[in-house]
Short mmCIF file of C-alpha atoms in Angstrom, two decimals:
data_model
loop_
_atom_site.label_atom_id
_atom_site.label_comp_id
_atom_site.label_asym_id
_atom_site.label_seq_id
_atom_site.Cartn_x
_atom_site.Cartn_y
_atom_site.Cartn_z
CA UNK A 39 102.77 87.99 70.33
CA UNK A 40 101.32 90.86 72.35
CA UNK A 41 102.71 92.33 75.55
CA UNK A 42 101.28 93.68 78.78
CA UNK A 43 102.89 97.01 79.72
CA UNK A 44 102.56 96.87 83.48
CA UNK A 45 102.61 100.16 85.42
CA UNK A 46 103.52 99.80 89.06
CA UNK A 47 104.84 101.87 91.94
CA UNK A 48 104.03 103.01 95.44
CA UNK A 49 100.74 104.71 96.25
CA UNK A 50 100.55 108.38 95.20
CA UNK A 51 103.51 108.01 92.81
CA UNK A 52 101.32 109.19 89.93
CA UNK A 53 100.56 105.74 88.50
CA UNK A 54 96.90 106.50 87.78
CA UNK A 55 97.66 109.80 86.05
CA UNK A 56 100.43 108.23 83.95
CA UNK A 57 98.17 105.29 83.15
CA UNK A 58 95.47 107.67 81.88
CA UNK A 59 97.89 109.69 79.74
CA UNK A 60 99.34 106.55 78.13
CA UNK A 61 95.86 105.08 77.69
CA UNK A 62 94.79 108.23 75.82
CA UNK A 63 97.77 107.97 73.41
CA UNK A 64 95.98 106.37 70.45
CA UNK A 65 99.22 105.94 68.52
CA UNK A 66 100.31 103.26 71.00
CA UNK A 67 97.19 101.16 70.28
CA UNK A 68 97.07 99.64 73.78
CA UNK A 69 93.98 97.98 75.20
CA UNK A 70 93.36 98.27 78.91
CA UNK A 71 92.38 95.62 81.40
CA UNK A 72 89.95 96.48 84.15
CA UNK A 73 90.80 94.83 87.45
CA UNK A 74 88.41 93.85 90.22
CA UNK A 75 88.22 94.98 93.84
CA UNK A 76 86.12 94.47 96.95
CA UNK A 77 86.96 97.94 98.30
CA UNK A 78 84.30 100.65 98.28
CA UNK A 79 84.07 102.88 95.24
CA UNK A 80 85.65 106.34 95.68
CA UNK A 81 83.93 109.52 94.60
CA UNK A 82 84.21 110.08 90.83
CA UNK A 83 84.99 106.40 90.17
CA UNK A 84 82.78 104.43 87.77
CA UNK A 85 82.14 100.70 88.05
CA UNK A 86 83.80 98.96 85.10
CA UNK A 87 86.23 101.81 84.41
CA UNK A 88 88.73 102.05 87.27
CA UNK A 89 87.71 98.63 88.62
CA UNK A 90 84.82 96.22 88.68
CA UNK A 91 83.55 96.69 92.25
CA UNK A 92 82.35 93.37 93.65
CA UNK A 93 81.68 91.82 97.03
CA UNK A 94 83.58 89.00 98.75
CA UNK A 95 80.99 86.42 97.64
CA UNK A 96 81.65 87.23 93.99
CA UNK A 97 85.42 86.94 94.54
CA UNK A 98 84.91 83.50 96.08
CA UNK A 99 82.71 82.44 93.14
CA UNK A 100 85.39 83.50 90.65
CA UNK A 101 88.10 81.71 92.66
CA UNK A 102 86.02 78.54 92.84
CA UNK A 103 85.53 78.72 89.06
CA UNK A 104 89.34 78.97 88.56
CA UNK A 105 88.98 82.41 86.94
CA UNK A 106 91.27 84.46 89.23
CA UNK A 107 94.71 85.09 87.68
CA UNK A 108 96.13 87.00 90.64
CA UNK A 109 94.76 88.34 93.92
CA UNK A 110 96.04 90.56 96.72
CA UNK A 111 94.39 91.01 100.11
CA UNK A 112 94.97 94.08 102.29
CA UNK A 113 93.99 94.26 105.94
CA UNK A 114 92.93 97.91 106.04
CA UNK A 115 91.53 99.93 108.91
CA UNK A 116 88.14 99.40 107.21
CA UNK A 117 88.45 95.62 106.91
CA UNK A 118 90.00 93.34 104.27
CA UNK A 119 90.03 94.76 100.75
CA UNK A 120 90.97 92.51 97.83
CA UNK A 121 92.25 93.50 94.39
CA UNK A 122 92.43 90.91 91.64
CA UNK A 123 92.59 90.10 87.94
CA UNK A 124 90.12 87.72 86.34
CA UNK A 125 90.46 85.55 83.25
CA UNK A 126 87.26 87.02 81.83
CA UNK A 127 88.24 87.36 78.16
CA UNK A 128 89.75 90.84 78.45
CA UNK A 129 93.30 89.63 77.66
CA UNK A 130 94.25 87.90 74.40
CA UNK A 131 97.99 88.14 73.78
CA UNK A 132 97.77 86.60 70.33
CA UNK A 133 98.14 89.95 68.57
CA UNK A 134 97.13 92.67 71.05
CA UNK A 135 99.19 94.82 73.43
CA UNK A 136 97.77 95.89 76.79
CA UNK A 137 98.25 98.51 79.47
CA UNK A 138 97.78 97.39 83.07
CA UNK A 139 98.33 98.92 86.52
CA UNK A 140 99.16 97.05 89.72
CA UNK A 141 101.58 96.25 92.53
CA UNK A 142 104.79 94.24 92.80
CA UNK A 143 102.75 91.29 94.03
CA UNK A 144 100.30 91.44 91.12
CA UNK A 145 103.18 91.99 88.68
CA UNK A 146 104.86 88.80 89.88
CA UNK A 147 101.65 86.75 89.65
CA UNK A 148 100.80 88.10 86.18
CA UNK A 149 104.36 87.42 85.00
CA UNK A 150 104.13 83.86 86.34
CA UNK A 151 100.75 83.37 84.63
CA UNK A 152 101.57 84.86 81.20
CA UNK A 153 105.36 84.39 81.10
CA UNK A 154 108.27 86.78 81.53
CA UNK A 155 108.42 87.72 77.84
CA UNK A 156 104.80 88.91 77.87
CA UNK A 157 105.09 91.42 80.75
CA UNK A 158 107.04 94.70 80.53
CA UNK A 159 107.38 96.49 83.92
CA UNK A 160 107.04 100.29 84.06
CA UNK A 161 108.07 101.21 87.61
CA UNK A 162 107.11 104.75 88.67
CA UNK A 163 109.05 106.44 91.46
CA UNK A 164 108.64 109.73 93.36
CA UNK A 165 110.59 111.30 96.23
CA UNK A 166 109.02 110.22 99.55
CA UNK A 167 108.03 113.67 100.84
CA UNK A 168 106.39 114.56 97.54
CA UNK A 169 104.54 111.24 97.53
CA UNK A 170 103.16 111.82 101.03
CA UNK A 171 102.08 115.36 100.13
CA UNK A 172 100.22 114.06 97.05
CA UNK A 173 98.50 111.36 99.11
CA UNK A 174 97.25 113.89 101.66
CA UNK A 175 96.01 116.30 98.99
CA UNK A 176 94.11 113.50 97.24
CA UNK A 177 92.52 112.32 100.50
CA UNK A 178 91.44 115.84 101.49
CA UNK A 179 89.29 115.96 98.34
CA UNK A 180 87.21 112.96 99.46
CA UNK A 181 83.89 113.67 101.21
CA UNK A 182 84.95 111.27 103.97
CA UNK A 183 88.76 111.30 104.10
CA UNK A 184 90.31 108.08 105.35
CA UNK A 185 93.57 109.34 106.84
CA UNK A 186 94.25 106.20 108.86
CA UNK A 187 94.11 104.14 105.67
CA UNK A 188 96.35 106.64 103.90
CA UNK A 189 98.99 106.21 106.63
CA UNK A 190 98.66 102.42 106.62
CA UNK A 191 99.09 102.33 102.84
CA UNK A 192 102.08 104.68 102.90
CA UNK A 193 103.88 102.59 105.54
CA UNK A 194 102.94 99.28 103.89
CA UNK A 195 104.49 100.48 100.63
CA UNK A 196 107.83 100.92 102.40
CA UNK A 197 107.76 97.22 103.23
CA UNK A 198 106.19 95.94 100.00
CA UNK A 199 108.51 97.90 97.68
CA UNK A 200 111.82 97.07 99.35
CA UNK A 201 114.74 97.43 96.97
CA UNK A 202 115.60 93.73 97.30
CA UNK A 203 112.06 92.81 96.15
CA UNK A 204 112.37 95.04 93.09
CA UNK A 205 115.73 93.46 92.28
CA UNK A 206 114.43 89.91 92.90
CA UNK A 207 111.71 90.51 90.32
CA UNK A 208 114.26 91.69 87.77
CA UNK A 209 112.91 95.24 87.47
CA UNK A 210 115.89 97.23 86.33
CA UNK A 211 114.48 100.53 85.09
CA UNK A 212 112.60 103.12 87.14
CA UNK A 213 110.82 106.19 85.81
CA UNK A 214 111.14 109.28 88.04
CA UNK A 215 107.87 111.19 88.09
CA UNK A 216 109.26 114.63 88.96
CA UNK A 217 108.02 116.17 85.71
CA UNK A 218 104.87 114.38 84.56
CA UNK A 219 105.16 115.19 80.84
CA UNK A 220 108.83 114.20 80.67
CA UNK A 221 108.11 110.96 82.54
CA UNK A 222 105.24 110.05 80.20
CA UNK A 223 107.35 110.89 77.14
CA UNK A 224 110.12 108.55 78.31
CA UNK A 225 107.64 105.75 78.98
CA UNK A 226 105.99 106.18 75.57
CA UNK A 227 109.37 105.90 73.82
CA UNK A 228 110.14 102.71 75.72
CA UNK A 229 106.73 101.21 74.94
CA UNK A 230 107.25 101.93 71.23
CA UNK A 231 110.69 100.29 71.39
CA UNK A 232 109.25 97.17 73.09
CA UNK A 233 106.29 96.63 70.74
#
């Protein structure tokens, strides 16, 4: 049976970079799952790569059809943005391993949907000051920086990623992303051991 290696952590912890590095490691033979979102596409994002960018009507259609595996709604300064996973044929755990990226909430819903044995959490952590610095630097690069949303997200993560929530979900190991290459190397070894 295949597994879903589930990368999660607070915003600006380096999840996306780590995800890309692990995705590019052909020796791991991991397929990726593209999630869906109703948020606007950022510069340099491509529809169908980072996410499938859809509107609220499409989300409702998929929910009505019973295709939504998990969904999260965020009341941002720009309105409600939803992120979700769809049972659209991308995941077949019969004999394939996957790499996925999400939040604690999506991790819990995916674990409940596929079963605890199928989901392996990879929790990325970074010192708070470093995380805030990374978030600001990333936002500065946008043609229309959304600093209010950055602050909302940063503060929301403090609530969403409370230590008791991490413990409740049975996530025991955390990967410190102080040195990117060392962090990725540790994750790769653990993925190989869990395959």
